[in-house]
Coordinates of C-alpha atoms in Angstrom, one line a residue:
X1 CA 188.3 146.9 141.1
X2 CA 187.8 143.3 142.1
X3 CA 184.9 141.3 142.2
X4 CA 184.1 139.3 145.8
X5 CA 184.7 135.8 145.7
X6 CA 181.2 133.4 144.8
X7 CA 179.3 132.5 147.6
X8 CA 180.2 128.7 148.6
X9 CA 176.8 126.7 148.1
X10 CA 173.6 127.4 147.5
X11 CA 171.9 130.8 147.9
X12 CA 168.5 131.4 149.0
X13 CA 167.3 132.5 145.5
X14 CA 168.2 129.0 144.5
X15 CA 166.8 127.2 147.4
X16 CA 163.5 128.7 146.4
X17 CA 163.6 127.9 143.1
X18 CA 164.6 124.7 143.6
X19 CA 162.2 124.4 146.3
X20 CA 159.6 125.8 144.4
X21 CA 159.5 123.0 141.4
X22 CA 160.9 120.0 143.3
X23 CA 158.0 120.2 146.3
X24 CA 155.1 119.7 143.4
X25 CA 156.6 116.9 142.3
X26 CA 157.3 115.1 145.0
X27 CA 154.2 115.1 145.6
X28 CA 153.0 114.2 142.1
X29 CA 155.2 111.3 142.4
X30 CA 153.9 110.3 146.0
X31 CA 149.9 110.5 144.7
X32 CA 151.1 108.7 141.7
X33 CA 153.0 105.6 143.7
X34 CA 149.7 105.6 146.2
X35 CA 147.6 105.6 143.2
X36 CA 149.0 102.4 142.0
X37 CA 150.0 100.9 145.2
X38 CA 145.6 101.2 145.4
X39 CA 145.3 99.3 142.4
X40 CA 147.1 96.3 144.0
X41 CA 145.3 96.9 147.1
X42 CA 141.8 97.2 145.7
X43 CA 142.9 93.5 143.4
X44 CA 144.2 91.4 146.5
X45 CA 140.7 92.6 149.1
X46 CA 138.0 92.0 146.3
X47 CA 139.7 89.9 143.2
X48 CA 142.0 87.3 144.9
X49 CA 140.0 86.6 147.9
X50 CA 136.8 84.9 148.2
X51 CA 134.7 87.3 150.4
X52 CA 135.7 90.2 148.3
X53 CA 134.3 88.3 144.8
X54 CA 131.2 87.5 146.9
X55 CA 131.1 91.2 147.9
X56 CA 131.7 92.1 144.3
X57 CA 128.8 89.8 143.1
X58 CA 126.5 91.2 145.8
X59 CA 127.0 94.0 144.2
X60 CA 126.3 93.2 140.9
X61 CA 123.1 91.5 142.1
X62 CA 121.8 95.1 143.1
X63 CA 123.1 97.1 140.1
X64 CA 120.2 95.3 138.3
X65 CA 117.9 97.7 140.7
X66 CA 119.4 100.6 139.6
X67 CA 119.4 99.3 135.9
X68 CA 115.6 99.7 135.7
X69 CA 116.1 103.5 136.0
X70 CA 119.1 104.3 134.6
X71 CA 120.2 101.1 131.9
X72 CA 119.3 103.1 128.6
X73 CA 121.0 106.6 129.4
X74 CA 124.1 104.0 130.6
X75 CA 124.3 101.9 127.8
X76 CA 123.9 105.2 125.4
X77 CA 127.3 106.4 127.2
X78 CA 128.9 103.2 126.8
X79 CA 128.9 102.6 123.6
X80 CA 129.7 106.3 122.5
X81 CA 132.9 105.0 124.3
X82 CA 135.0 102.9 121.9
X83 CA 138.5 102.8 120.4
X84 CA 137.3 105.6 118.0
X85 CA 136.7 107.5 120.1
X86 CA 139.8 107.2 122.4
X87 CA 141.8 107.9 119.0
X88 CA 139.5 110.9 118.3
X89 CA 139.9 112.0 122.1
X90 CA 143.3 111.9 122.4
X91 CA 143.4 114.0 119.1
X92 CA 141.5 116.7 120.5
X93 CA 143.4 116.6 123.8
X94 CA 146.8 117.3 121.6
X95 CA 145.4 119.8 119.5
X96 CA 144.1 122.1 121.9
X97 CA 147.4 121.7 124.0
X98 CA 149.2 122.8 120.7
X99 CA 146.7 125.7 120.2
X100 CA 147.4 126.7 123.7
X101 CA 151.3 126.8 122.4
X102 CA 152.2 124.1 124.8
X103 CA 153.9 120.6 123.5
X104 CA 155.2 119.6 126.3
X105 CA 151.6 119.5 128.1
X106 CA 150.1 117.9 124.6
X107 CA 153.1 115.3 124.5
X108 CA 152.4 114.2 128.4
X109 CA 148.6 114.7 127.8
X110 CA 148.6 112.4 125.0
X111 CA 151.1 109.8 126.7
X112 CA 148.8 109.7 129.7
X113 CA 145.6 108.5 127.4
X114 CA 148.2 106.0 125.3
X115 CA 149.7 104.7 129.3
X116 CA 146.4 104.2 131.1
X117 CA 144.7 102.4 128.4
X118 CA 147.6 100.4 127.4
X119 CA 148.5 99.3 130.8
X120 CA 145.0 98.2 131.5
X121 CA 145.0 96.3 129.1
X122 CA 148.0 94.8 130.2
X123 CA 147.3 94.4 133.7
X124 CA 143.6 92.6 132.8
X125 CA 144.9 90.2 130.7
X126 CA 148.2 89.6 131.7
X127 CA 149.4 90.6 134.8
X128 CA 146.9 90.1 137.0
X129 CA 144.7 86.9 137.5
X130 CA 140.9 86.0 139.2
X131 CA 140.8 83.0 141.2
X132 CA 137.7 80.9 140.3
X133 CA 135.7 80.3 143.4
X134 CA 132.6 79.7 140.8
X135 CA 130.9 83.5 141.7
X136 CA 132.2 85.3 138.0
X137 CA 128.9 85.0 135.9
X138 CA 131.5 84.9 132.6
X139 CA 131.8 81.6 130.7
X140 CA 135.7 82.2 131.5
X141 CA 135.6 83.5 135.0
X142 CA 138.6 85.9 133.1
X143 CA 139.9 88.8 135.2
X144 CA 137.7 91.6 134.3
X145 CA 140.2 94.8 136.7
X146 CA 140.7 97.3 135.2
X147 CA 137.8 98.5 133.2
X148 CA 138.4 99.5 130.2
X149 CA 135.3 101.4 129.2
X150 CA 136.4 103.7 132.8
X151 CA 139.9 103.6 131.8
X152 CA 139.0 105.2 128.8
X153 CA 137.4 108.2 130.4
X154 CA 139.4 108.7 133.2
X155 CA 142.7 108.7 130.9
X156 CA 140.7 111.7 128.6
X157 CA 139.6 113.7 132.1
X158 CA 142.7 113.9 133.6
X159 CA 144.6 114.6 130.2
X160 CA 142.5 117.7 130.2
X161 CA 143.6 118.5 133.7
X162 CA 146.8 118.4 132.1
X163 CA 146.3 120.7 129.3
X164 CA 144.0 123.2 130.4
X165 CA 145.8 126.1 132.3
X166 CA 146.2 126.8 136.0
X167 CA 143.1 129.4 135.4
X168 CA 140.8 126.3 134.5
X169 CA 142.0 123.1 136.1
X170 CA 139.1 123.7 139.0
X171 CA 136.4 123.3 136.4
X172 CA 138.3 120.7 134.1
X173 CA 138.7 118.7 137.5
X174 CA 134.9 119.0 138.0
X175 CA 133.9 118.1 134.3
X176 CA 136.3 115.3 134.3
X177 CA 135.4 113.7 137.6
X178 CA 131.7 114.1 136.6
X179 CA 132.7 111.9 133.3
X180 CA 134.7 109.2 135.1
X181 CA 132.0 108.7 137.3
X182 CA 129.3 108.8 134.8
X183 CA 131.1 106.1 133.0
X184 CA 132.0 103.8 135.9
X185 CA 128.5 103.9 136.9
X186 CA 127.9 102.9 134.0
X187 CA 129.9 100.0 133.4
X188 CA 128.4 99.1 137.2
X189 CA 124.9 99.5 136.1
X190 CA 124.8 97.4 132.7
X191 CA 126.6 94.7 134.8
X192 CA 129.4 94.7 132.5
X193 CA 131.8 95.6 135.7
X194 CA 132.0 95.1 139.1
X195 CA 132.9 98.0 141.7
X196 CA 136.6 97.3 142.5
X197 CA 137.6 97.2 138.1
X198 CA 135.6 100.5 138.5
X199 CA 137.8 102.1 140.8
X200 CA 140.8 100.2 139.4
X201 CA 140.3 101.9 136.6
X202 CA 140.1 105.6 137.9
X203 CA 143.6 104.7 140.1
X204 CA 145.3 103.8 137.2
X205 CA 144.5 107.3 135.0
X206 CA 145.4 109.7 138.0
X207 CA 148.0 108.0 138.7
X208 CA 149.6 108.2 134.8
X209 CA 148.7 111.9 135.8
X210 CA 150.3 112.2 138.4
X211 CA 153.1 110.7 136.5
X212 CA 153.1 113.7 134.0
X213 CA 153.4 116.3 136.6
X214 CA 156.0 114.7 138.3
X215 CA 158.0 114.5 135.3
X216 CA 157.8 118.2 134.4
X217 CA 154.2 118.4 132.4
X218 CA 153.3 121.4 134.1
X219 CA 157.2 122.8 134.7
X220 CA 156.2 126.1 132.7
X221 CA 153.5 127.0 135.0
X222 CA 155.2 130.0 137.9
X223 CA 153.9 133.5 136.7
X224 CA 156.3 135.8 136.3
X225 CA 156.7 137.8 139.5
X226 CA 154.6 140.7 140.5
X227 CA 152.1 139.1 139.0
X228 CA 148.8 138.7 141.1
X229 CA 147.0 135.2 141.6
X230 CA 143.7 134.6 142.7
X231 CA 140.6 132.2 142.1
X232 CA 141.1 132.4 138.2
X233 CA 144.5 131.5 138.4
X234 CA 143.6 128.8 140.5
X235 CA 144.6 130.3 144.0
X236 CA 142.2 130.3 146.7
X237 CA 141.0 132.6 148.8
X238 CA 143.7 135.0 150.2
X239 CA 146.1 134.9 147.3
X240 CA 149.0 137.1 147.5
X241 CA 151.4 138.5 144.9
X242 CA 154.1 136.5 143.8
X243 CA 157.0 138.3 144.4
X244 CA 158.3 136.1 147.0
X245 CA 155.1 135.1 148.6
X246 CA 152.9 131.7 147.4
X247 CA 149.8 132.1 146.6
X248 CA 147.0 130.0 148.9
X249 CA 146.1 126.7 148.9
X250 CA 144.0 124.4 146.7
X251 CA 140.7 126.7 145.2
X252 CA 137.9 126.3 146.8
X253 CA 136.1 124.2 143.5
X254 CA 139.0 122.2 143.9
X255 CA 138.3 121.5 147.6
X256 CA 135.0 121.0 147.3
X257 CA 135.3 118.4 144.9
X258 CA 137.3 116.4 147.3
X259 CA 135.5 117.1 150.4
X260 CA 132.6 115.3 148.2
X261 CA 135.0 112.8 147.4
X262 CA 136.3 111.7 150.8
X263 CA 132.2 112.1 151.9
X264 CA 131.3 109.5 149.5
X265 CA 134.3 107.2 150.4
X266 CA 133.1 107.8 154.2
X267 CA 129.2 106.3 153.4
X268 CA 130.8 104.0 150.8
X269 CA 133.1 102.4 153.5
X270 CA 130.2 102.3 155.9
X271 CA 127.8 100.4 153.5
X272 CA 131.1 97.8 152.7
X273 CA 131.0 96.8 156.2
X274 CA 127.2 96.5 156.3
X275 CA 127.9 94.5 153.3
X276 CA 130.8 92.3 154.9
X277 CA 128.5 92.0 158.1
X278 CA 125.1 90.4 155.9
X279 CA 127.3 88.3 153.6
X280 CA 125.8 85.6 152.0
X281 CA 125.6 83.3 149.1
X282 CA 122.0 84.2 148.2
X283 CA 121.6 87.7 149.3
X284 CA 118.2 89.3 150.0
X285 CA 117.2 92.6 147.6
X286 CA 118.3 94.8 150.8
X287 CA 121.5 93.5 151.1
X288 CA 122.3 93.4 147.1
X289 CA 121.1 97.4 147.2
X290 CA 123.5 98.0 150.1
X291 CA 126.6 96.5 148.0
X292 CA 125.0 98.4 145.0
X293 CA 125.2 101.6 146.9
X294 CA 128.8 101.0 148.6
X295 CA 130.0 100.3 144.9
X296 CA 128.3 103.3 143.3
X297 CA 130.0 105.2 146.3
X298 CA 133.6 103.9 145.8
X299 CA 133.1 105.1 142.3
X300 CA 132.2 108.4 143.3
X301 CA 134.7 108.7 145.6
X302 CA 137.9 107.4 144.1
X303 CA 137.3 110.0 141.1
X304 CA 136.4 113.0 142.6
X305 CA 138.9 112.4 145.1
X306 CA 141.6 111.6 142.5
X307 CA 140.7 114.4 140.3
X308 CA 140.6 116.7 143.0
X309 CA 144.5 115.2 144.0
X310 CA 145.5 115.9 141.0
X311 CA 144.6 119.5 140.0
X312 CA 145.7 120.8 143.6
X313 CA 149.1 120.0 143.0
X314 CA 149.1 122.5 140.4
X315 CA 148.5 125.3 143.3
X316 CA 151.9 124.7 144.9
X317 CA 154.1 125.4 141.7
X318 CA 151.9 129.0 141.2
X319 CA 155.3 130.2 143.6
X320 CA 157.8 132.5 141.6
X321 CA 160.9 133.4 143.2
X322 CA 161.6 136.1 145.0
X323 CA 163.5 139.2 143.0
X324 CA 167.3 138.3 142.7
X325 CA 169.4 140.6 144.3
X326 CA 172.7 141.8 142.3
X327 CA 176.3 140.9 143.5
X328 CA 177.9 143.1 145.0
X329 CA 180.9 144.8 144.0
X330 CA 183.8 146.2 145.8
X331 CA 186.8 148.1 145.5

């Protein structure tokens, strides 16, 4: 009896593995490079230049509409948020990973809050500057991008999405984009940031989350094969076994959420140029609830869009390999 010599290269089981966990994080790494390649982008159109700071003050001119209605139920969620409490979240966040039996989903949940909130901090008062062209209404005119306050929030949404399981990411992206907006309305509303540190803010948490899953922080996630997916497991509609065939696409919550995200950026983008068209020094209360609006939009849109990103590249590593057929031996 003699055994047939190896096959030279790589077989198809291991293609498909490999194909299986490298594609996810490809992409993780590509949502997590545009994700901070936005944060530049959002800086140089409405920090560094002088129509975007006069865009930006337009809009803070019209957030005080919105303040009559919303100012106390805003400022109530602000100050809930505070170095305490990001301490206290990030806690949670680790303990309910560890209760799930997962550390390496608590470890990357917890480095996400420590990495978004520790590089905005860098990147506000370091890194990145504000020319004064005399429109900042601080005594400083000091770079206000990222917020914190939205920073804070973000960094604690998406390190649920991190921890929670396949089976729940849809509603945990849902919750969590609900929060981040919340908060960066907020921050808009009690004038204590302008739109673009808003969405600054949101780019730089899904983008440390994106970081974690590119890095392996959901690598334990294929179901063992035979096993069936569907809409709890996060599959969409039409999910298959997974013995050798992926499960469907993004769930529909998951959609959803984005489809209401890129919506929001659509009308957002619209009102910018409405915005850019009227611009002016003094602007009248029409124009100021215009910018108002296109801000409150972007903020929408970057973090249901973002949130939405991020859980659906969970759906593509729900694949397990086909069943591995034996060698053969021959006489």
């Amino acid at each position: 009896m003699r055994c047939a010599a190896p096959t030279a290269g790589i077989g198809p089981y291991d293609r498909f593995v490999v194909s299986a966990r490298l594609k996810p994080r490809l992409r993780a790494a590509a949502l997590a490079a545009a994700c901070f390649l936005g944060i530049l982008v959002v800086w140089a159109v409405l920090v560094v230049s002088h129509t975007g700071q006069l865009m930006e003050q337009t809009a803070l001119t019209g957030s005080r509409i919105g303040a009559r209605f919303a100012s106390g139920y805003a400022r109530t969620l602000l100050h809930v948020v505070s170095i305490p409490a990001v301490i206290a979240m990030a806690v949670i966040v680790f303990l309910l990973a560890l209760w799930r039996g997962s550390r390496r989903r608590a470890l990357w949940a917890a480095g996400t809050i420590a990495a978004t909130n520790a590089s905005a901090q860098l990147l506000k008062h370091t890194l990145l500057w504000r020319p004064d062209f005399g429109l900042s209404q601080r005594w400083d005119a000091a770079n206000t991008l990222p917020s914190g306050h939205t920073a804070v929030a973000a960094s604690t949404a998406v390190a649920l999405v991190l921890v929670v399981g396949a089976r729940w990411r849809s509603l945990t992206a849902w919750v969590g984009a609900l929060l981040a907006a919340a908060m960066g309305y907020s921050t808009l509303v009690c004038q204590w940031h302008r739109p673009g540190d808003v969405m600054a803010a949101l780019l730089l948490a899904v983008g440390w989350g994106a970081v974690a899953v590119a890095c392996g922080a959901w690598a334990n996630d294929e179901p063992a094969p035979g096993r069936r997916t569907g809409p709890d497991d996060g599959g969409g509609r039409g999910a298959r076994r997974t013995d050798g065939a992926p499960a469907a696409g993004p769930g529909v919550a998951v959609m959803i959420l984005g489809v209401l995200g890129v919506l929001a950026g659509v009308i957002s983008a619209a009102l910018e140029v409405i915005t850019w068209r009227g611009l002016q020094v003094d602007p009248s209360r029409v124009d100021a609830f215009v910018a108002y609006a296109a801000g409150s939009g972007g903020t929408v849109a970057v973090a249901f869009t973002g949130l939405a990103l991020l859980a659906a590249l969970s759906r593509a590593s729900e694949v397990a390999p086909p069943r591995r057929r034996g060698r053969h031996v021959r006489s």
